[in-house]
CSV table of C-alpha atoms in Angstrom, one decimal:
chain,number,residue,atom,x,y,z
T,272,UNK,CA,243.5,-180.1,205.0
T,273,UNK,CA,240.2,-179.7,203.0
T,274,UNK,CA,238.9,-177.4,205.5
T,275,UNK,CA,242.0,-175.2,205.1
T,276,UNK,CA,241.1,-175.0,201.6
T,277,UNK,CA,238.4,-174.0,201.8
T,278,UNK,CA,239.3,-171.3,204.4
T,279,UNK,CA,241.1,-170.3,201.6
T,280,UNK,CA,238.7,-170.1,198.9
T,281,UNK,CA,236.7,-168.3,200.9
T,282,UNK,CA,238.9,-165.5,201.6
T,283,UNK,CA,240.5,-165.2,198.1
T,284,UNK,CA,236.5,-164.5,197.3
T,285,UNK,CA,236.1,-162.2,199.6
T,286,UNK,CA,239.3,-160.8,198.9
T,287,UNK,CA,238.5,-160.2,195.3
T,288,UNK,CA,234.7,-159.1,195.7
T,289,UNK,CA,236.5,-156.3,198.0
T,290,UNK,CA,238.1,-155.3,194.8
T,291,UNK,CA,235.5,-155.4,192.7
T,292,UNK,CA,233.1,-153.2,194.5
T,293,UNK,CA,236.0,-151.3,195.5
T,294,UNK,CA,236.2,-150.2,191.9
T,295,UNK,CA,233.1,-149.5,191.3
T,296,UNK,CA,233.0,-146.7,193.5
T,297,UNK,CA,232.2,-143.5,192.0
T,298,UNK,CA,234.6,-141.2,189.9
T,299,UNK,CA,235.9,-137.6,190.4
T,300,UNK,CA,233.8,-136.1,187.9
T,301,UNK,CA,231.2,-134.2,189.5
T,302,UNK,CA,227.8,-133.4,188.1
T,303,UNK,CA,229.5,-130.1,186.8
T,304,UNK,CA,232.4,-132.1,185.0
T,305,UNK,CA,229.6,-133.8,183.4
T,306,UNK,CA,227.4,-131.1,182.0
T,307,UNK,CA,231.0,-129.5,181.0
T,308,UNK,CA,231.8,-132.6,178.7
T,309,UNK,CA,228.5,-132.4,177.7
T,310,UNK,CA,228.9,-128.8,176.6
T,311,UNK,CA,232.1,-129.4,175.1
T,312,UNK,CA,230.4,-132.2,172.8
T,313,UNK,CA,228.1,-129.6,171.6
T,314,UNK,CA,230.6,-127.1,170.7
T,315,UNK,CA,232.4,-129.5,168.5
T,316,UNK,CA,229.2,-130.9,167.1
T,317,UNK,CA,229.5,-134.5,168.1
T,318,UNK,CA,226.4,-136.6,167.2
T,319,UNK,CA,225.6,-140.0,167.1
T,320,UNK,CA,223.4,-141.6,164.2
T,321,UNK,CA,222.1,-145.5,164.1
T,322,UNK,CA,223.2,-146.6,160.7
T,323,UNK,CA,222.0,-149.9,159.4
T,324,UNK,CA,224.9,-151.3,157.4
T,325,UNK,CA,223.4,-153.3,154.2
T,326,UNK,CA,223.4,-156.8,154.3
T,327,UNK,CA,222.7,-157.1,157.9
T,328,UNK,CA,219.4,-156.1,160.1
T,329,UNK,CA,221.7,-154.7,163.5
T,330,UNK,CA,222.2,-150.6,163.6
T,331,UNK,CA,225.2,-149.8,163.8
T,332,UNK,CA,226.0,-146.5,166.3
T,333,UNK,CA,228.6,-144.1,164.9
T,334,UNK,CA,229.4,-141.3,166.1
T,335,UNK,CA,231.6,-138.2,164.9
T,336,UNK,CA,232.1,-134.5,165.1
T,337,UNK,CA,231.3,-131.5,162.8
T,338,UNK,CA,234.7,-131.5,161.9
T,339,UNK,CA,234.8,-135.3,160.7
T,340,UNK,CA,231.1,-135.0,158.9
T,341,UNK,CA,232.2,-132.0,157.0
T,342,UNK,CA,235.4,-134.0,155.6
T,343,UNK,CA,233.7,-137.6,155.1
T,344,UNK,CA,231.4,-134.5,152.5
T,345,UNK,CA,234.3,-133.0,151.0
T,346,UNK,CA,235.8,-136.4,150.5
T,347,UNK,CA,232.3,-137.7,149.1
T,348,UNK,CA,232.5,-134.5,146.7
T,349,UNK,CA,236.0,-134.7,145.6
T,350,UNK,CA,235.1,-138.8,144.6
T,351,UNK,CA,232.0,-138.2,143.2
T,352,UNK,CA,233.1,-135.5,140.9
T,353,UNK,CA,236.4,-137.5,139.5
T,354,UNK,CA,234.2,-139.9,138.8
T,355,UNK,CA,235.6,-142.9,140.9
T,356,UNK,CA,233.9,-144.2,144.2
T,357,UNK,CA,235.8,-145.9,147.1
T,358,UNK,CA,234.3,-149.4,148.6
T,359,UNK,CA,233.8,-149.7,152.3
T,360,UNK,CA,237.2,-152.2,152.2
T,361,UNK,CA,239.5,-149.8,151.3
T,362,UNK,CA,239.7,-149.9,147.3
């Protein structure tokens, strides 16, 4: 009986590392899909920036796209100019 279970045991493991490397394999992009994502980043200006967050010494990796920068500025503007500023929790 024991050795049964453990028959067992051993071929769910085996079983399930199959898997596991299984999907690990590699993707369908192609060094060519990669430099075109890569590309298509650039065009829309997407850039990552370590920001450390006050109050705590871990950077914090954001990253956002031309599009979003120039917003977060407009925003910025439009806040700074009516004289209110908005906290990081929402008020």
């Amino acid at each position: 009986m024991e050795n049964k279970i453990v028959s067992q045991l051993k071929w769910m493991s085996l079983s399930l590392s199959v898997v596991i490397l299984s999907a690990c394999g590699t993707t369908n992009d192609s060094v060519d899909g990669a430099e075109s994502t890569a590309n298509t980043n650039k065009d829309k200006g997407y850039r990552c920036e370590k920001i450390t967050v006050t109050g705590s010494r871990m950077p914090v990796r954001k990253c956002t796209t031309q599009a979003q920068r120039d917003r977060d500025e407009r925003e910025a503007q439009r806040l700074l100019s009516s004289g209110r500023v908005a906290s990081e929790a929402g008020g």
